[in-house]
XYZ file of C-alpha atoms in Angstrom:
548
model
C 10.411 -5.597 1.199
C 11.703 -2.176 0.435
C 13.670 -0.633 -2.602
C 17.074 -2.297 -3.031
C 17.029 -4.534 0.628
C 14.440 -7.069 -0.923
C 14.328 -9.139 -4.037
C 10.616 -9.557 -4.775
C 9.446 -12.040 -2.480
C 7.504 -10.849 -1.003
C 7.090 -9.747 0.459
C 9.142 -9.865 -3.507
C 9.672 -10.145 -3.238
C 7.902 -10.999 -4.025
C 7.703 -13.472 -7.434
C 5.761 -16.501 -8.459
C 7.341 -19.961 -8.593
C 7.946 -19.680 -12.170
C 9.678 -16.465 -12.631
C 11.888 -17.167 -9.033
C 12.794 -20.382 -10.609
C 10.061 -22.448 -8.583
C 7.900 -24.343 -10.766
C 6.031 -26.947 -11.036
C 6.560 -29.620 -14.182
C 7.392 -32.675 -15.276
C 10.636 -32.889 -18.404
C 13.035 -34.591 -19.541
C 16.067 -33.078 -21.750
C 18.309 -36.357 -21.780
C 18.219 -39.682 -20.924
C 20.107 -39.770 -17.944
C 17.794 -36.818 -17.005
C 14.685 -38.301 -17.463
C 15.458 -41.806 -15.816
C 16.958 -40.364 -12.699
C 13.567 -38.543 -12.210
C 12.041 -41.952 -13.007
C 14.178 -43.454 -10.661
C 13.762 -40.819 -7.954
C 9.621 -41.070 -8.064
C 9.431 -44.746 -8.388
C 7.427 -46.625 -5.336
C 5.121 -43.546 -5.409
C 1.386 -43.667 -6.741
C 0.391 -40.670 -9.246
C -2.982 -40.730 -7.290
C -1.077 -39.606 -3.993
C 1.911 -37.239 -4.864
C 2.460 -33.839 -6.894
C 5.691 -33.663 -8.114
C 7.188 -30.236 -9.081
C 10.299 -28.923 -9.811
C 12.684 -25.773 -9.311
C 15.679 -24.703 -11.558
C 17.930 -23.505 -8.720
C 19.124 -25.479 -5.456
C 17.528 -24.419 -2.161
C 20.045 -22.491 -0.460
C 19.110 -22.924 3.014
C 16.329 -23.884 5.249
C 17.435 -22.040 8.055
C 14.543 -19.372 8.439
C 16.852 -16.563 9.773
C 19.295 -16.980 6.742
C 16.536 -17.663 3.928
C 16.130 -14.781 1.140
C 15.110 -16.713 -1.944
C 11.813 -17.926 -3.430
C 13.220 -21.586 -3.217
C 13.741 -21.725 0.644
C 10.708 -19.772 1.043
C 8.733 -22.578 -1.215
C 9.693 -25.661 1.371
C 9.490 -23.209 4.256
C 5.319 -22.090 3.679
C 4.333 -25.585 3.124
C 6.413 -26.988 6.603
C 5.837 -24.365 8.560
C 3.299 -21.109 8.811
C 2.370 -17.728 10.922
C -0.495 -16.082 12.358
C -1.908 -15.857 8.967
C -1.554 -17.583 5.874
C -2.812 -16.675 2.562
C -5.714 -18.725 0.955
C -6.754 -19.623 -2.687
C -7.850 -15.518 -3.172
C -4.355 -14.948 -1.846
C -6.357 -13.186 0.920
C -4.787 -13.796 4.559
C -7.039 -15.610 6.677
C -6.426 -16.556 10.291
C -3.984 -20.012 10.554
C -1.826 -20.626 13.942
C -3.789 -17.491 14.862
C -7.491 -17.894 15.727
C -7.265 -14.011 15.801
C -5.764 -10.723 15.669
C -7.168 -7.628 18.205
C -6.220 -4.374 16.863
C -5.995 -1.230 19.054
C -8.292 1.905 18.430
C -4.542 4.364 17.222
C -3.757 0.856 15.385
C -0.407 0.599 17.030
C -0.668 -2.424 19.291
C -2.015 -6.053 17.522
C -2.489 -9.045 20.040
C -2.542 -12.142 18.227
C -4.207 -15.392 19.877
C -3.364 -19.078 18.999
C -5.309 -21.342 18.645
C -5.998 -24.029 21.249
C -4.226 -27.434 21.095
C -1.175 -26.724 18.534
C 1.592 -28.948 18.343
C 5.322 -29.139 16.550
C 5.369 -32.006 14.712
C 7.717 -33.660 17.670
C 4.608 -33.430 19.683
C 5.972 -30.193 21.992
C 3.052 -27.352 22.775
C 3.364 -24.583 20.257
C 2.978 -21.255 22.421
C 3.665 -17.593 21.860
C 6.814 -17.528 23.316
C 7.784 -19.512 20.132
C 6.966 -16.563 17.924
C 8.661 -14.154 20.074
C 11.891 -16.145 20.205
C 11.446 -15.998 16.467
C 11.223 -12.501 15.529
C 13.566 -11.523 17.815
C 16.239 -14.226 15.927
C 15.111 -12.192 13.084
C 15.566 -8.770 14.276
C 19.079 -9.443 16.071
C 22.243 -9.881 14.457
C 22.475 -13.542 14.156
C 20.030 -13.064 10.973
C 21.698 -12.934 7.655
C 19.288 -13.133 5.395
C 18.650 -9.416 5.019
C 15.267 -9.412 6.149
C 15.799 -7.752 9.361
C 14.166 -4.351 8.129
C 10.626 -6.681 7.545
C 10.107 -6.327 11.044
C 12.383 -3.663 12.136
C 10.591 -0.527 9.684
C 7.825 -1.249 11.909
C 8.065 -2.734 15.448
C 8.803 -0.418 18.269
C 12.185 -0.499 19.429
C 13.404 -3.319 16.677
C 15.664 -1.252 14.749
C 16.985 -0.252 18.369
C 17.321 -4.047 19.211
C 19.569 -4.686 15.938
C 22.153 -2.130 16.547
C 22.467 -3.510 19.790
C 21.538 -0.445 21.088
C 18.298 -2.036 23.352
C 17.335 -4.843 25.090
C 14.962 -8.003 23.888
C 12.548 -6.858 26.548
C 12.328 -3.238 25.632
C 11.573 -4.136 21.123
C 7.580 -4.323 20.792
C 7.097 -7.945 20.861
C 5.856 -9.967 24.544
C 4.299 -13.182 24.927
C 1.509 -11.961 27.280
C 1.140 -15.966 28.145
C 1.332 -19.189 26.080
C -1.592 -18.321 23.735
C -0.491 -14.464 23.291
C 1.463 -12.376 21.754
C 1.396 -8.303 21.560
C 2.905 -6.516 18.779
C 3.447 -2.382 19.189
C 4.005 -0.737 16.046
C 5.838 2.610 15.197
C 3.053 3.973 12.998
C -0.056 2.417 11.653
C 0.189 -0.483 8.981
C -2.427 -1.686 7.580
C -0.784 -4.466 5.534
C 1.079 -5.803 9.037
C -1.266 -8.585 9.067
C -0.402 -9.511 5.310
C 3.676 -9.736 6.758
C 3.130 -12.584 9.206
C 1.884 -14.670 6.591
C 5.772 -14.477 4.995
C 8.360 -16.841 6.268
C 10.052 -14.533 8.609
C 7.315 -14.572 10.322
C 7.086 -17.712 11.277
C 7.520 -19.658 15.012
C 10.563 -21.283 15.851
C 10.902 -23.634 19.166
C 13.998 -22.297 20.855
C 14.987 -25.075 22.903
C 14.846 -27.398 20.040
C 16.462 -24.925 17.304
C 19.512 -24.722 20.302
C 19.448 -28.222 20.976
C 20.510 -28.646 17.620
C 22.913 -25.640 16.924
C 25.097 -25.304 14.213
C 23.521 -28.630 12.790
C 19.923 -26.696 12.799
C 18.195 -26.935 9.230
C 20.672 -29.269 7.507
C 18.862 -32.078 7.103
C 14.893 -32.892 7.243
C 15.946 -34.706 10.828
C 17.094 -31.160 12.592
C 13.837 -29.712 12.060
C 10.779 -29.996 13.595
C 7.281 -28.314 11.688
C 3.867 -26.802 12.031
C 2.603 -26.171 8.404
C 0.681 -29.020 6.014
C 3.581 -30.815 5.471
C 6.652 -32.129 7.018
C 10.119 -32.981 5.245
C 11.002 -36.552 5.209
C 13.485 -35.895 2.557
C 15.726 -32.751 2.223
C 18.958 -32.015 -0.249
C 19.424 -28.838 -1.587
C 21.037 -30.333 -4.879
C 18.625 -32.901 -5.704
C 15.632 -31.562 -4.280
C 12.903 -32.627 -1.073
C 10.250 -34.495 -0.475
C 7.421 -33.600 1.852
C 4.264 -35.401 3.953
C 1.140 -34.577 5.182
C 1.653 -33.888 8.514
C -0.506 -34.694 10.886
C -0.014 -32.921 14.056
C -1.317 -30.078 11.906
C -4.559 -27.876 13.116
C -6.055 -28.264 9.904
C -4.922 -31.665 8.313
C -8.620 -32.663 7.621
C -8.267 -29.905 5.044
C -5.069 -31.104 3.392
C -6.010 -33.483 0.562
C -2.592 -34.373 -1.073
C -0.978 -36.942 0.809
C 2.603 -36.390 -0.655
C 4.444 -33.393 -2.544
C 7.962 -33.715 -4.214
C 9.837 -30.648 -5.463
C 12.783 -31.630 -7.684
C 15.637 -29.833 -9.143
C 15.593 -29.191 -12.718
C 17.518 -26.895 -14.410
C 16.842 -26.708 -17.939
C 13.272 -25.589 -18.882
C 13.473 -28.224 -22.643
C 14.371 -30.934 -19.617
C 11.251 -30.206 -17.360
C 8.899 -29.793 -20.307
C 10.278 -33.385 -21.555
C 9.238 -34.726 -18.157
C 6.057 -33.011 -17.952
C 5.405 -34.806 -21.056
C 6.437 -37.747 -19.693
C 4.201 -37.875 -16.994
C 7.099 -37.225 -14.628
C 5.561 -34.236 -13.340
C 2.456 -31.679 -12.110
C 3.394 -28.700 -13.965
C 5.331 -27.064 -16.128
C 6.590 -23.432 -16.877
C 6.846 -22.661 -20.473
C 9.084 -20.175 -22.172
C 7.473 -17.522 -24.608
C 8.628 -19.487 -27.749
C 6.485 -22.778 -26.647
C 3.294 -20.652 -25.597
C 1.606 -20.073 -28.951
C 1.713 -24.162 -29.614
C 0.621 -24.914 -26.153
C -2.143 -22.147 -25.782
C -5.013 -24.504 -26.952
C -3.808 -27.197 -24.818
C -6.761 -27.705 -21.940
C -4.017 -28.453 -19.478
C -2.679 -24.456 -20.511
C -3.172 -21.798 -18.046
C -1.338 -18.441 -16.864
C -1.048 -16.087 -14.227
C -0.074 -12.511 -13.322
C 2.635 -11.344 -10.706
C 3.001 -8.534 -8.549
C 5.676 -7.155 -10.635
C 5.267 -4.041 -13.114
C 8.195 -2.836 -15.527
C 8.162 0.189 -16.909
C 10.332 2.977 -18.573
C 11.884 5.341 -15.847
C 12.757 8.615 -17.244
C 15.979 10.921 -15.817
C 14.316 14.096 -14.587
C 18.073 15.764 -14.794
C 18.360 14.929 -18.578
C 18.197 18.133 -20.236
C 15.656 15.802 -22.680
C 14.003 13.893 -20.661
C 13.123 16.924 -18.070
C 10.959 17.759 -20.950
C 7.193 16.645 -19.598
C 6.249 17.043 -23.088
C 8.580 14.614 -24.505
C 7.899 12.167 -21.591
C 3.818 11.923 -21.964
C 4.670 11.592 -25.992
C 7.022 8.990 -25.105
C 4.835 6.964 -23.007
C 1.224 7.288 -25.498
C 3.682 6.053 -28.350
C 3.504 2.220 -26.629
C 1.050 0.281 -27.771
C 1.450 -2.263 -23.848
C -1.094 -4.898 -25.180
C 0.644 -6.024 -28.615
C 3.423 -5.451 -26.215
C 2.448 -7.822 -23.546
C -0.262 -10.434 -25.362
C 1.548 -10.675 -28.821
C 5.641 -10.230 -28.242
C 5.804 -11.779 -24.567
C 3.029 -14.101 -25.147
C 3.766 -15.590 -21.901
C 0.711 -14.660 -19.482
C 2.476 -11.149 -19.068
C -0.595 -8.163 -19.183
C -0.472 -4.916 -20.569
C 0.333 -2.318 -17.377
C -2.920 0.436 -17.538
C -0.862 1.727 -13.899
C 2.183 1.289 -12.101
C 0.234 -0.497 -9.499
C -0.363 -4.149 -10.771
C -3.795 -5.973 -11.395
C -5.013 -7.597 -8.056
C -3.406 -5.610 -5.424
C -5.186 -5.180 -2.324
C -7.356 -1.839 -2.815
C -10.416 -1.396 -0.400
C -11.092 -5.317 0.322
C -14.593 -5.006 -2.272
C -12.053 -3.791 -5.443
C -8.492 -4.339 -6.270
C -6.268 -0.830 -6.234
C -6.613 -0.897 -10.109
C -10.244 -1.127 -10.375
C -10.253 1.707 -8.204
C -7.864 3.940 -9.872
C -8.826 2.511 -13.525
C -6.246 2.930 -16.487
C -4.366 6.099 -16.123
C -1.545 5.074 -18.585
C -2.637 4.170 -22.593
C -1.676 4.245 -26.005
C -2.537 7.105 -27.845
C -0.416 7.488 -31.252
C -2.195 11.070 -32.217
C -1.262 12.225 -28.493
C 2.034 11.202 -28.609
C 2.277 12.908 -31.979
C 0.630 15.916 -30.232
C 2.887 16.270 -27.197
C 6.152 14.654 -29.340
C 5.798 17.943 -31.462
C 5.204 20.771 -28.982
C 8.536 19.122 -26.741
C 10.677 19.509 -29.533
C 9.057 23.015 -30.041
C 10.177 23.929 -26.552
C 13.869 22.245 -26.973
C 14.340 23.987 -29.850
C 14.674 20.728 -32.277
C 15.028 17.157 -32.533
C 16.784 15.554 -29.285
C 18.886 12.464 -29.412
C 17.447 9.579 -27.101
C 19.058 6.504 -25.407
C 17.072 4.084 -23.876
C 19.303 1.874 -21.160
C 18.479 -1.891 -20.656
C 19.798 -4.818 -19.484
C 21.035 -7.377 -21.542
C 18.844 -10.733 -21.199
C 17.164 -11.650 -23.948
C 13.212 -10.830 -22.881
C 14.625 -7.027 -21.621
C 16.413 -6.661 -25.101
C 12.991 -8.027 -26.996
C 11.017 -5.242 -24.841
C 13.570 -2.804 -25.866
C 13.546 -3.643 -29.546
C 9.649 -3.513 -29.491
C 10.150 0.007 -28.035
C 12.577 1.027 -30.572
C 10.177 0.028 -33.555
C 7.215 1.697 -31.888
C 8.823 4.944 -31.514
C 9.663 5.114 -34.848
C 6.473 3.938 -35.768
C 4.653 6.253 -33.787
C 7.149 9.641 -33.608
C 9.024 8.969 -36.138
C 12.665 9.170 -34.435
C 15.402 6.675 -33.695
C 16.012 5.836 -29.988
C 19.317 4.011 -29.429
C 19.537 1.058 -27.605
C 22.322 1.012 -24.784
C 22.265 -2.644 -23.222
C 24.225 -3.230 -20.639
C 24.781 -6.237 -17.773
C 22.281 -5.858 -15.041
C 25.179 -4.685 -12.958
C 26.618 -1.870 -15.062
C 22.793 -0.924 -16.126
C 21.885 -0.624 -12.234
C 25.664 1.514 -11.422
C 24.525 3.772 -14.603
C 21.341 4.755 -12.754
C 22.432 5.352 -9.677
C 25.427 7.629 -11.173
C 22.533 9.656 -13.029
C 24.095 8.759 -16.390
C 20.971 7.754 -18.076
C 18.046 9.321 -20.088
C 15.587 6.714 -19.688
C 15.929 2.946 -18.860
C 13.876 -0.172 -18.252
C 13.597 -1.544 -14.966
C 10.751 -3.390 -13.144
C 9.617 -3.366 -9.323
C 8.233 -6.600 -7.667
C 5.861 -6.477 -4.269
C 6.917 -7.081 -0.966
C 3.504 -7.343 0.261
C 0.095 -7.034 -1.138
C -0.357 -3.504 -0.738
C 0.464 0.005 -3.075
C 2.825 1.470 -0.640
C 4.953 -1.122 -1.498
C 6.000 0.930 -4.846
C 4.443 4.123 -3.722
C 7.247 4.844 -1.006
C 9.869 4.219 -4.001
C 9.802 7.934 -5.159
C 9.606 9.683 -2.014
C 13.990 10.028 -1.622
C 14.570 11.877 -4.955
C 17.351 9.435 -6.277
C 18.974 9.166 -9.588
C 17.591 5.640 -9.479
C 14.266 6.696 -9.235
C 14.207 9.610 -12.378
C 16.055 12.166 -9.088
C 11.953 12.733 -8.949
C 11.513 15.366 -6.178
C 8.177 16.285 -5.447
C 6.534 17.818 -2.154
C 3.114 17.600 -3.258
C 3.876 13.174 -3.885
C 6.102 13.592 -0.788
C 3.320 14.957 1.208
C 0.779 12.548 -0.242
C 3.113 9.673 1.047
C 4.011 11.479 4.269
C 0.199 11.309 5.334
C -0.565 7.831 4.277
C 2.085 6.727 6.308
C 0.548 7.828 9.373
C -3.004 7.723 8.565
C -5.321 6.080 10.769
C -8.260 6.259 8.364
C -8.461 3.679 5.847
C -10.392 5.586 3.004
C -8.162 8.766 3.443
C -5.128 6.716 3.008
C -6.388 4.997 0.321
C -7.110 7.997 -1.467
C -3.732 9.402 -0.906
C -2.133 6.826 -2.569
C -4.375 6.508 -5.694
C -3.821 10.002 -6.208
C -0.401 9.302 -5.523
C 0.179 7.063 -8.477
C -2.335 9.708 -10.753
C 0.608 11.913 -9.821
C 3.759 10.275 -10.495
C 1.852 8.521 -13.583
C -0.296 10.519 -15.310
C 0.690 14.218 -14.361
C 4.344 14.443 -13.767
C 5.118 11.268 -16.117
C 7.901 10.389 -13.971
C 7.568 6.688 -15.179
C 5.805 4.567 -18.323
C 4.052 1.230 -16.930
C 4.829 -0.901 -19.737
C 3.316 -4.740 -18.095
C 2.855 -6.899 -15.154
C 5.393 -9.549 -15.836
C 3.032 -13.230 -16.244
C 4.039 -16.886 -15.971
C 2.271 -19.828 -18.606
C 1.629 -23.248 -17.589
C 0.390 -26.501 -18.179
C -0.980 -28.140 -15.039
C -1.665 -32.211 -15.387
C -5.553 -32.096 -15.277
C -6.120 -34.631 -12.298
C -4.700 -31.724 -9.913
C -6.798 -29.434 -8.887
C -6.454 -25.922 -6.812
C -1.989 -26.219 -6.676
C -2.538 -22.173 -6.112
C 0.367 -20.175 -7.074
C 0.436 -16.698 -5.344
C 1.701 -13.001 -6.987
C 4.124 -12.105 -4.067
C 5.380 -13.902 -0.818
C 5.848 -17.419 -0.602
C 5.132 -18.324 -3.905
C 3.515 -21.776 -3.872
C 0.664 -23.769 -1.926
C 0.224 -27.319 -1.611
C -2.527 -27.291 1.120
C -5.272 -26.378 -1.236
C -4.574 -29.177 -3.907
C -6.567 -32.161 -4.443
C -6.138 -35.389 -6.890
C -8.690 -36.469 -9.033
């Protein structure tokens, strides 16, 4: 997803379950709590179910009207694309047996694979994927996600204006078993989209059968993922099955999944202890107890915040004062000692893990090209203040939860520490904080970026429109780096562009600080194996978990 249209998903979107509100646990916080969730898994064998649990109510599971990490949760386990991601979070081939790419990488022609059924029994075919993107692309989607598939599929932008037809976008079902995709410009994360929800097939005859009554209930839905939903409320919570029309179900060990609704975090760690449930999130204040726990475990996302400085600030326009700004943060005390809650230490603004050449991640490649340096920052703090001609006032803008106002504090003290001078802290609601940035009335503020999709240009592209959001950064030589991985057919070359890309906007014109890639802790109960969590996109898998 891009800039403001996306929340993290994935394509955050991007977002694991834990920091969307998706996790996995078992808690109690009361009583009542804690017997209702005894009452609600009773008749089912520990040996044969993994119970989780989210803190907000699924909004929908309508696919054309889903936007949050909860809907998208149910949705990846019932249901699936061409691709879907595996244990490496790696897409690997799923409804598809394979994709054909064209030499100018414009055109990709997907083929099923043979025999696929919706869980009714009905054929699955390609026409079922067509009827689905266009859903997505036309105006009857209100989920916001139109621009997943419009950015990049001939004519679909065209198609939601109502400016042209369904058979003139870039998307035909050749026959039953094939569908061909033409694309604007080359992208070589497309494949990495269709494993996202918005992706996936929906049987039109049955989704109109049904009309307004579609995706209310577990009964006006039919599936083609793992799992199928015998159980749906978006209060209380669902309960899936293995299904068994699926291609794969020899692969899917877990017989049964439930995914409850808990809100309180004390009231799913209570279960969890109880035995009430898989897994658990913790909060930063229970990590240090829980760290030697064998059952303990954490995980990076796709999601790096970092200071963004105002270009326009008579200050902050300073380079000098920027790089000494930035080599005053010490990120690992930072991310391992004050967060303490799986969060690492940012080296880059591109996170750890992110696709790079398909042998290294993007970081490996590009290696740590933001640090902490106290003698540098002293270095460049004093030749800035030289060049102002004396001490400058600064104000660093945050929001005003409590983990953004620790990282602002921790900021505050290492300045001092490490230049010496007093930063103010403004902190603001997340709505007044946002309105101050995009008025330019800001020095420098903390904000944070989550992935889309598993690849750089995903932040990369963020820079390119010189808004007040974004530092009013305005830079042809970035713009032109941007410009030409956009349309690059070769793979290295845009690769390269981009990692000097982020050298640029990092390192040389210290347009931004990294500070960390947000983490999630858990404990996991230690007879399930392989429940993978993924850093962007649908957050959580079922089909790769086993009981012991």
């Amino acid at each position: 997803m891009k800039k403001s249209k996306l929340l993290a998903l994935v394509l955050a979107a991007a977002t694991i379950l834990s920091t969307s509100g998706c996790g996995f646990t078992g808690s109690t916080g009361s009583t009542a709590a804690s017997k209702t969730a005894q009452t609600a898994d009773a008749g089912t064998k520990s040996n044969d179910t993994i119970t989780v649990y989210d803190t907000n109510e699924i909004r929908t599971m309508v696919q054309w009207a889903a936007s949050d990490t909860n809907s998208f949760t149910i949705m990846n386990n019932v249901s699936e694309g061409f691709y879907r991601l595996n244990a490496s979070h790696e897409p690997e081939p799923a409804l598809a047996k394979d994709c054909k790419i064209s030499d100018d990488k414009l055109t990709y022609t997907f083929t099923l694979r043979d025999g696929l059924k919706w869980s009714n029994g009905t054929a699955l075919t390609a026409k079922d994927f067509a009827f689905s993107w266009l859903k997505q692309m036309s105006a009857d989607a209100t989920n916001n996600y139109g621009f997943i598939m419009t950015d990049y599929i001939v004519n679909g932008a065209e198609y939601q204006a109502g400016k042209a037809k369904a058979e003139d976008v870039g998307v035909k079902a050749v026959d039953d078993k094939t569908l061909e995709v033409k694309l604007k410009q080359p992208t070589p994360y497309f494949v990495r989209l269709t494993t996202l929800p918005m992706f996936f097939p929906l049987n039109e005859e049955f989704v109109k059968s049904k009309g307004d009554k579609y995706g209310l209930d577990a009964g006006s839905m039919i599936y083609c993922g793992p799992y199928v939903l015998t159980a749906y409320d978006p209060a209380s919570g669902s309960t899936l099955k293995k299904n068994d029309s699926y291609w794969d179900a020899a692969n899917v060990k877990v017989p049964n999944v439930k995914v409850r609704i808990i809100k309180e975090q004390s009231t799913a760690l209570n279960a969890y202890k109880a035995g009430e449930l898989s897994r658990v999130i913790l909060s930063s204040s229970d990590v240090p107890a829980m760290k030697s726990n064998p059952e303990f475990s954490s995980t990076n996302e796709f999601r790096t915040t970092y200071l963004q400085y105002n270009l326009t600030d008579k200050t902050l326009s300073n380079k000098n004062i920027r790089m000494a700004l930035g080599y005053a943060i010490d990120r690992k005390t930072l991310a391992e000692a004050i967060l303490a809650d799986g969060s690492a230490p940012a080296t880059g603004l591109i996170p750890n893990y992110m696709y790079g050449n398909g042998k290294q991640t993007f970081r490996e490649i590009n290696g740590e090209i933001d640090s902490f340096n106290a003698s540098k920052a002293k270095e460049y703090w004093e030749k800035g203040v030289k060049e102002l001609g004396g001490t400058p006032t600064i104000s660093l803008l945050t929001e005003d939860d409590s983990v953004t106002k620790t990282v602002a504090t921790y900021l505050q003290s290492e300045f001092k520490k490490n230049l010496g001078i007093d930063v103010k802290i403004d902190s603001k609601t997340k709505k007044a904080r946002n309105q101050l940035m995009d008025d330019n009335k800001f020095q420098m503020a903390i904000t944070a970026w989550g992935a889309d999709y598993d690849d750089a240009m995903t932040y990369m592209d963020l820079w390119t429109n010189g808004t007040p959001y974004r530092g009013s950064y305005k830079s042809g030589t970035y713009n032109g780096l941007i410009a030409d991985a956009k349309k690059q057919t070769d793979d290295e070359k845009r690769l390269q562009d981009m990692l000097t890309a982020e050298k640029t906007l990092v390192a040389d014109d210290a347009v931004v600080s990294p500070l960390y890639y947000r983490g999630s802790a858990y404990l996991t109960k230690s007879n399930v194996k392989n429940l993978v969590t993924h850093p962007f996109g649908a957050p959580i898998e079922f089909k790769y978990a086993s009981l012991s």
